[in-house]
Short mmCIF file of C-alpha atoms in Angstrom, two decimals:
data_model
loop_
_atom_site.label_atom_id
_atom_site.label_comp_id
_atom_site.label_asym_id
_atom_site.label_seq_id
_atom_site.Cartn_x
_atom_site.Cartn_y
_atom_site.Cartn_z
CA UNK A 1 -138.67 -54.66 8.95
CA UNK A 2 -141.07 -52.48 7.48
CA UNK A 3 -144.58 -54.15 6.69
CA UNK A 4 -144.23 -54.15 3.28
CA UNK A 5 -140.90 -55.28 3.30
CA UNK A 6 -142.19 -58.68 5.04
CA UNK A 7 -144.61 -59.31 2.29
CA UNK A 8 -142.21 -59.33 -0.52
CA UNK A 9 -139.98 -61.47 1.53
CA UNK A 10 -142.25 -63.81 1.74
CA UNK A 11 -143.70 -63.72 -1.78
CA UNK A 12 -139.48 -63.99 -3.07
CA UNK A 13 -139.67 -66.83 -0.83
CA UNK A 14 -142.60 -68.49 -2.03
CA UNK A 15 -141.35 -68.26 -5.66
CA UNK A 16 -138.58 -69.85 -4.82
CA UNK A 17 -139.82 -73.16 -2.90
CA UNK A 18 -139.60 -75.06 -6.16
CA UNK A 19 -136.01 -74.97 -6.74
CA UNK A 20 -132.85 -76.84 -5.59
CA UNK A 21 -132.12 -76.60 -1.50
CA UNK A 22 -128.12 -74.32 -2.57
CA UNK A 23 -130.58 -71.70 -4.54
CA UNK A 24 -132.93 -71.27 -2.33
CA UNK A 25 -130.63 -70.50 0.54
CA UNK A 26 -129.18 -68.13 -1.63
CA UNK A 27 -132.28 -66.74 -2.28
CA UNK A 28 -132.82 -66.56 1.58
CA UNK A 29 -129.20 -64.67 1.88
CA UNK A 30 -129.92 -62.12 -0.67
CA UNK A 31 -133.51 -61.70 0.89
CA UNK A 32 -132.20 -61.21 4.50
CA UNK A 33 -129.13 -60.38 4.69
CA UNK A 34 -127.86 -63.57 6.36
CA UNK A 35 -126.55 -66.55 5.56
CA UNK A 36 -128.74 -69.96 5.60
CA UNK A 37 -128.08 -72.97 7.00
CA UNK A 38 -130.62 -76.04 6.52
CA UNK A 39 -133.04 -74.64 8.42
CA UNK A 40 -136.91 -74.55 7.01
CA UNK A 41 -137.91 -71.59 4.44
CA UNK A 42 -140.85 -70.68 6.25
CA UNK A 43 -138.98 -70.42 9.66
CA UNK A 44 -136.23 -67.77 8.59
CA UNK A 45 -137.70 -64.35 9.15
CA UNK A 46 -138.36 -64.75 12.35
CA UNK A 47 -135.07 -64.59 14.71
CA UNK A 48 -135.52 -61.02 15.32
CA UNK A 49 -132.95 -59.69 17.69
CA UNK A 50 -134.82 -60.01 20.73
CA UNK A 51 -135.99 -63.92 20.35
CA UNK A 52 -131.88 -64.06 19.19
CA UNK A 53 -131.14 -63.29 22.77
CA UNK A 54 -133.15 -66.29 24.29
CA UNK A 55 -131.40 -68.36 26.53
CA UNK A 56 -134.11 -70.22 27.45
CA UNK A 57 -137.55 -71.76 26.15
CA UNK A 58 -141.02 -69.81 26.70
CA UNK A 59 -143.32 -72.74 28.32
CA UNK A 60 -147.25 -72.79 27.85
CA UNK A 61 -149.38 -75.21 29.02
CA UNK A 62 -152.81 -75.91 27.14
CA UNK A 63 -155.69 -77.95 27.37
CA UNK A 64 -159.20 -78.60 25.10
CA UNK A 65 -162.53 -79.57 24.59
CA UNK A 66 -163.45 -79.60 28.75
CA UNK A 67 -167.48 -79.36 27.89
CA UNK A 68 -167.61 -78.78 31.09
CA UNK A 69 -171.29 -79.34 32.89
CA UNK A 70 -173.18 -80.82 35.34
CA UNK A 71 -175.02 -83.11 33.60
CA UNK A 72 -174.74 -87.11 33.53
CA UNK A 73 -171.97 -88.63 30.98
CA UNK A 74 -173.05 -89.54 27.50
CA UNK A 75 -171.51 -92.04 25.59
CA UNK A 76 -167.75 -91.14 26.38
CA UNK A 77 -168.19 -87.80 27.50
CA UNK A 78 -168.11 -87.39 31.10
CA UNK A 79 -169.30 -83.86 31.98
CA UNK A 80 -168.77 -83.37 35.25
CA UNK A 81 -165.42 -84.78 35.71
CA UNK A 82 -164.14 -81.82 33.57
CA UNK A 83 -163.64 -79.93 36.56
CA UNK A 84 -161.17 -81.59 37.98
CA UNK A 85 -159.56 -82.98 35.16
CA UNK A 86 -159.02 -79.10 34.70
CA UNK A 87 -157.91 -78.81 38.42
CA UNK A 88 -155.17 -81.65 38.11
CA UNK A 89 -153.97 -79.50 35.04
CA UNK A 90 -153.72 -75.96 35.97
CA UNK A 91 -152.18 -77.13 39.84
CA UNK A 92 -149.40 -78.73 37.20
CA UNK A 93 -148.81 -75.51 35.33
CA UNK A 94 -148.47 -73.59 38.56
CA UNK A 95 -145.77 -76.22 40.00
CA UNK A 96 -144.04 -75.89 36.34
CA UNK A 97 -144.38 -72.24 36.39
CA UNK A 98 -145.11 -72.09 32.57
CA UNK A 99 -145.42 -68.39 31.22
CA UNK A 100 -149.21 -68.59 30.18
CA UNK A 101 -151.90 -71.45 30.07
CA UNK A 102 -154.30 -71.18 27.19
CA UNK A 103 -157.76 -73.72 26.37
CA UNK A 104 -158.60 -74.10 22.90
CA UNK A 105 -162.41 -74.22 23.24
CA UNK A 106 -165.25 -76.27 23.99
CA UNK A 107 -164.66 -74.63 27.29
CA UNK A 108 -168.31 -75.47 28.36
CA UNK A 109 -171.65 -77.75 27.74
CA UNK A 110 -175.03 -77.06 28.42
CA UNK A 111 -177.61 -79.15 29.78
CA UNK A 112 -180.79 -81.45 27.87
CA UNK A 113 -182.43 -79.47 27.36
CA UNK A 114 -180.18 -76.38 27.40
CA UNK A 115 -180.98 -73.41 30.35
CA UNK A 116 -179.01 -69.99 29.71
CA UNK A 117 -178.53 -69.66 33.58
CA UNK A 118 -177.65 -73.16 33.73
CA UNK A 119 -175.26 -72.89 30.93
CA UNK A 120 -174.14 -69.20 32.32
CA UNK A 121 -173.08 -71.15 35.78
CA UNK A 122 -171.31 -73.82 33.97
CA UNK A 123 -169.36 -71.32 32.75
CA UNK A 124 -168.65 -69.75 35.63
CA UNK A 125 -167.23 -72.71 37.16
CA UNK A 126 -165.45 -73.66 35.48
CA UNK A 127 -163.37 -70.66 34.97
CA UNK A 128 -163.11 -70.03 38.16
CA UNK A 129 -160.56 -73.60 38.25
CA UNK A 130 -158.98 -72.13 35.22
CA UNK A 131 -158.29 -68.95 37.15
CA UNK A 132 -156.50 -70.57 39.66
CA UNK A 133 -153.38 -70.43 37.47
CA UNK A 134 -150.81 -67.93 38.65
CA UNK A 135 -150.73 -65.87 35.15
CA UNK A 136 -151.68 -64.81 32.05
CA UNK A 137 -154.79 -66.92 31.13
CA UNK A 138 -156.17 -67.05 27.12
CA UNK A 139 -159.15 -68.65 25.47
CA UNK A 140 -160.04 -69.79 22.37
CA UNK A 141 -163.94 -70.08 21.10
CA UNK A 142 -165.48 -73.24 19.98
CA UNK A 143 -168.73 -73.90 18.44
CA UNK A 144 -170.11 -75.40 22.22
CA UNK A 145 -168.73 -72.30 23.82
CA UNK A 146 -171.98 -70.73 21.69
CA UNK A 147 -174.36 -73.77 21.60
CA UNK A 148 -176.93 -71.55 24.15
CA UNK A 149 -175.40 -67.94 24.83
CA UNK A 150 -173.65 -65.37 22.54
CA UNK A 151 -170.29 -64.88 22.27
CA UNK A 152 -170.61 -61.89 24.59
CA UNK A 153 -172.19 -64.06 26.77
CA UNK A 154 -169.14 -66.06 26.89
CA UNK A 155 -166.23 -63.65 26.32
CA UNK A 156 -167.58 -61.25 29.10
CA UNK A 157 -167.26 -64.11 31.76
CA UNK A 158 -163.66 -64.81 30.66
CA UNK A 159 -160.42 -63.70 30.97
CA UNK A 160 -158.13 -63.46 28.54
CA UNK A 161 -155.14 -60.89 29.60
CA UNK A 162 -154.47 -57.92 28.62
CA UNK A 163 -157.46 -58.25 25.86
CA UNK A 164 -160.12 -56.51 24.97
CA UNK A 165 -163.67 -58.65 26.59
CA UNK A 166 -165.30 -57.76 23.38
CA UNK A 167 -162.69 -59.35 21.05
CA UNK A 168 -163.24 -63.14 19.71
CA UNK A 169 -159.88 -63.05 17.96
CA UNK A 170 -156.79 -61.68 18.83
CA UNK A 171 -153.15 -61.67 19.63
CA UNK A 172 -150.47 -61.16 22.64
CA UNK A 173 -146.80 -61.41 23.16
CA UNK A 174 -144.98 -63.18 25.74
CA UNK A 175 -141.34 -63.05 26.11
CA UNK A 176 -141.22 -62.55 21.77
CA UNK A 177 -142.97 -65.39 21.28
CA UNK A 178 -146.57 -64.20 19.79
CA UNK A 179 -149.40 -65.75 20.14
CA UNK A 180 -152.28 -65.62 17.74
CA UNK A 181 -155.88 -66.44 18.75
CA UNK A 182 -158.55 -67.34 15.98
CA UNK A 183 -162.02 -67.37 16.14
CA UNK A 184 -163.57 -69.72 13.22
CA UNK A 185 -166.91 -69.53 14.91
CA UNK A 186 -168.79 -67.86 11.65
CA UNK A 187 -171.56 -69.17 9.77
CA UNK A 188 -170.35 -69.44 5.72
CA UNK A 189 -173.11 -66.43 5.11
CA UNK A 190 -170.53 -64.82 7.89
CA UNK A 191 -172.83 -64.76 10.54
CA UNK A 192 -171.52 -65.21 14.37
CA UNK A 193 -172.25 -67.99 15.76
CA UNK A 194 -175.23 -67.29 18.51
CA UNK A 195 -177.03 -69.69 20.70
CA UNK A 196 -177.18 -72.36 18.46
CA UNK A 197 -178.23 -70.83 15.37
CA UNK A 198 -175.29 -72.93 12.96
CA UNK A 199 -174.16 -76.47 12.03
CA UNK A 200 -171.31 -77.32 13.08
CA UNK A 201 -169.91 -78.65 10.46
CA UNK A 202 -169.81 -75.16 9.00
CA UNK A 203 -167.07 -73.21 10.41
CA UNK A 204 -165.07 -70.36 8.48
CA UNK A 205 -162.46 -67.60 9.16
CA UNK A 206 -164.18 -64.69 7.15
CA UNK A 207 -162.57 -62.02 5.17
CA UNK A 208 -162.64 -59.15 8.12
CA UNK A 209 -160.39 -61.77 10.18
CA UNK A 210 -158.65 -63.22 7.52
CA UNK A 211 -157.59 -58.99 7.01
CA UNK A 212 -156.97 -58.64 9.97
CA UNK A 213 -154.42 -62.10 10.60
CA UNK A 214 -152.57 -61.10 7.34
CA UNK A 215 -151.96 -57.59 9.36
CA UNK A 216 -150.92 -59.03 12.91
CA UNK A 217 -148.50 -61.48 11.24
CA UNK A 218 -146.70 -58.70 9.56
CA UNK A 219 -146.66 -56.58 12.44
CA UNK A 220 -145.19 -59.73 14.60
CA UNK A 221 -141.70 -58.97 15.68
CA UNK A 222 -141.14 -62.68 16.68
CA UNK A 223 -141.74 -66.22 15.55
CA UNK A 224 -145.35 -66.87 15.91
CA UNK A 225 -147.89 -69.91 17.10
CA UNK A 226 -151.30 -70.06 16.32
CA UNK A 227 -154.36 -71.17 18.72
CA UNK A 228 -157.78 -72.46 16.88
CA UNK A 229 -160.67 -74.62 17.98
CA UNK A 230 -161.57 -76.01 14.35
CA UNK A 231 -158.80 -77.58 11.96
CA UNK A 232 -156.88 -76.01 9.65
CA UNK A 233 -155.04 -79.06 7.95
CA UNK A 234 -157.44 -80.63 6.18
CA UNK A 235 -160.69 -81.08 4.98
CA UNK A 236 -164.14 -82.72 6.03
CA UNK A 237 -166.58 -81.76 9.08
CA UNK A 238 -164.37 -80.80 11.62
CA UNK A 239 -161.99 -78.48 9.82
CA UNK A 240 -162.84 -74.67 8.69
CA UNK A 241 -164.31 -74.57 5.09
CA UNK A 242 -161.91 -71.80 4.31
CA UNK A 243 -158.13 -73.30 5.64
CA UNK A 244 -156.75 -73.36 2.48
CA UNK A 245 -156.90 -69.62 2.19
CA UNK A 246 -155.87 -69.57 6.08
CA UNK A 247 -153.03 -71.85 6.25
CA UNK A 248 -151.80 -69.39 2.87
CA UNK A 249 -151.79 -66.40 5.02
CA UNK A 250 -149.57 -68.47 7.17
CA UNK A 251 -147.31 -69.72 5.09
CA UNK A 252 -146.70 -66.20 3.03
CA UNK A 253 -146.12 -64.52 6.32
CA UNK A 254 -143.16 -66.85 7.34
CA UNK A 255 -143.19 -66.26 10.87
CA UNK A 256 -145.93 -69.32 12.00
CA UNK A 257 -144.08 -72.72 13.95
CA UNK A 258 -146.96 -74.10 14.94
CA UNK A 259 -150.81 -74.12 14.82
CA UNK A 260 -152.65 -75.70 18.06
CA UNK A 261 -156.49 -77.01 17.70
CA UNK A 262 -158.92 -78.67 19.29
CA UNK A 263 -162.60 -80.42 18.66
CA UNK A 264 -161.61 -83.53 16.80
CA UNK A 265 -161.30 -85.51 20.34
CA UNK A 266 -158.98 -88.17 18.85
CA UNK A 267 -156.71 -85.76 18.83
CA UNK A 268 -153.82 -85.66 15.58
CA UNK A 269 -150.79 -84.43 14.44
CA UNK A 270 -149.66 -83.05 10.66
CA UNK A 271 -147.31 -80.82 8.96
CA UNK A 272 -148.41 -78.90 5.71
CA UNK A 273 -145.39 -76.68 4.39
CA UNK A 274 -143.23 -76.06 7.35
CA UNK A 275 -146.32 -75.56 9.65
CA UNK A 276 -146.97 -78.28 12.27
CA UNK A 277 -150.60 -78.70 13.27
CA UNK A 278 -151.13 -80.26 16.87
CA UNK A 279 -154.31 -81.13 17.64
CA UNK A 280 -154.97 -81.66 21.76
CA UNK A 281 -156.73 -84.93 22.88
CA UNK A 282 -159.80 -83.45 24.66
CA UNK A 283 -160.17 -83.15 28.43
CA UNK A 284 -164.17 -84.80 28.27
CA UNK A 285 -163.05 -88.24 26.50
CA UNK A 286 -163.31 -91.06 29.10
CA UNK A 287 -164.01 -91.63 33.16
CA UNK A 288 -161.37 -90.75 35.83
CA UNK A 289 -158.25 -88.78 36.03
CA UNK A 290 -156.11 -91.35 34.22
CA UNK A 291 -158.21 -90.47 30.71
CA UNK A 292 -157.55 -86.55 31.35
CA UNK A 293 -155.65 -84.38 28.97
CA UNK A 294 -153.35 -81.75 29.08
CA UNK A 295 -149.74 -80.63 27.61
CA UNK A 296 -146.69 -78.10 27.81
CA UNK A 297 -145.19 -76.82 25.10
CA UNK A 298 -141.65 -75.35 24.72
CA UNK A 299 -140.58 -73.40 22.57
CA UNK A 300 -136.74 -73.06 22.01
CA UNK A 301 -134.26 -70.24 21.27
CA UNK A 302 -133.28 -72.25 18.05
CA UNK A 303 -137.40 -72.69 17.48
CA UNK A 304 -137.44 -76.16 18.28
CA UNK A 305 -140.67 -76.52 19.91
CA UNK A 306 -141.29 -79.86 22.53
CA UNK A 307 -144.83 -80.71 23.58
CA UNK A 308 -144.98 -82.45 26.72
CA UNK A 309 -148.48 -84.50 26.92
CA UNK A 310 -149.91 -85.15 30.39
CA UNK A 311 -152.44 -88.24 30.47
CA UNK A 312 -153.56 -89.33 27.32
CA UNK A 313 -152.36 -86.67 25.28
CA UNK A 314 -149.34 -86.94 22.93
CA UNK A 315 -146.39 -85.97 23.21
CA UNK A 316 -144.32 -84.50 19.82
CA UNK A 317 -140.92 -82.42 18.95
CA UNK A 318 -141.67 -80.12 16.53
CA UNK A 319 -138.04 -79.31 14.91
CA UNK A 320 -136.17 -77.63 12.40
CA UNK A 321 -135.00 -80.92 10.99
CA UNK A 322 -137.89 -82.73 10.70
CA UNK A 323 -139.71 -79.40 8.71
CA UNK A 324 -136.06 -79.39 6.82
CA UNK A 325 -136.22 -82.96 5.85
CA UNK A 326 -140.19 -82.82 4.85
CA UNK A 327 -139.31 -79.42 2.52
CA UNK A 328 -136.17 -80.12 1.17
#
């Protein structure tokens, strides 16, 4: 499909959410060429002839919210045990042999009071477990990953493959499944995020990104999942000011299963318009390896998508028929 061509399938789409389920699969027919079954509006443009040749699911693991440091626990935070935590997970994605393994931010801490070389070697560390996975690592920024160094800092001392070390958003494609990282990390003036200069309560995807997302997604020649430290499905403190006007980008573009966050460490689950939103128990919550947190997720030649939590975290199918039933 051309670019343009995407767009106006999505906006024919869109007009035609508020009628009966019969005309909007003929709406989806005449759109696409195809006919549909009771599958989710949002879902159909993306079983592109490549993902239509699946047999089998691409597997990811993830994990959140490590604040990895070595400083002494506080409240229910226990720093230092991060590293292992993180050990126990990537030793399982290695024995699973998932396709990539991706943390959603919060990576690291920093100490009280904070020291850049302190924080720096924190850092360090603790990607050096996360390296230990046998491929293609990613990262996502959160607001601690910046609480005492730059992003540069941060993204220079990281590997996320095949990306550019200078870029705090971005995308990559394994197996046609593509994978969108966010960066919400911006002040609502649109400053970065840099060594503590924000509140966190103030996170926002500004309009350069927000450009930019709108372009990837109709570039995307397969279904799509989306990786963000702040929350998108809602509103209060810990979501981005702006995810109204984000989760509308994904929803026009009709290629997004799934979003994935971090930072609230409860953890959650939602679904807003065909779009589930996951959000990861974090990795720092609680003493000993029995309160870690990690999960796999699968996602399916039909687009099913499984999450398989590890520990504490939850565990959730993510299918057609549930977005089918919630839509119809």
């Amino acid at each position: 499909m051309r670019e343009g061509t995407i767009q106006q399938n999505a906006d024919r789409i869109e007009s035609a959410r508020s009628r009966d389920t019969e005309d909007r699969r003929a709406v989806l027919k005449s759109v696409l060429g195809v006919a549909a079954g009771p599958v989710v509006l949002s879902l159909s443009c993306v079983s592109n002839e490549p993902w239509s040749r699946r047999k089998r699911p691409v597997r990811f693991g993830m994990v959140t919210d490590c604040h990895y440091a070595d400083v002494d626990p506080a409240g229910t935070r226990f720093y230092r045990q991060s590293r292992d935590k993180l050990g126990e997970c990537v030793a399982r994605m290695n024995a699973e042999e998932v396709d990539f393994l991706i943390e959603l931010g919060d990576f690291k801490d920093q100490g009280r009071p904070p020291v850049e070389q302190d924080t720096l070697a924190y850092l360090e560390e603790v990607e050096a477990v996360f390296r230990r996975f046998d491929g293609p690592t990613y990262h996502v920024l959160g607001n601690h990953d910046v609480d005492s160094i730059s992003k540069p800092q941060f993204l220079g001392r990281v590997t996320n493959t095949g990306v550019d070390c200078t870029r705090s958003y971005y995308s990559f494609d394994i197996k046609g499944l593509h994978g969108i990282v966010l960066d919400a990390n911006y002040r609502s003036d649109g400053a970065d995020y840099d060594r503590g200069n924000y509140d966190w309560t103030d996170a926002n995807i500004p309009a350069d990104e927000l450009n930019w997302l709108r372009r990837d997604l109709a570039a995307a020649r397969g279904p799509a999942v989306v990786f963000v430290h702040q929350l998108l499905d809602g509103t209060g403190a810990v979501y981005v000011k702006n995810a109204t006007e984000v989760r509308d980008v994904l929803e026009r573009s009709g290629k997004v299963l799934a979003v994935f966050q971090g930072h609230h460490h409860a953890g959650d689950y939602n679904e807003i318009n065909g779009i589930h939103y996951y959000t990861l128990i974090a990795t720092v919550e609680g003493q000993g390896a029995e309160n870690n947190s990690y999960a796999i997720v699968e996602v399916c030649p039909n687009l099913d998508a499984i999450v398989t939590g590890y520990r504490r975290a939850a565990c959730k199918t993510l299918t057609q028929a549930r977005l089918t039933e919630q839509r119809a």
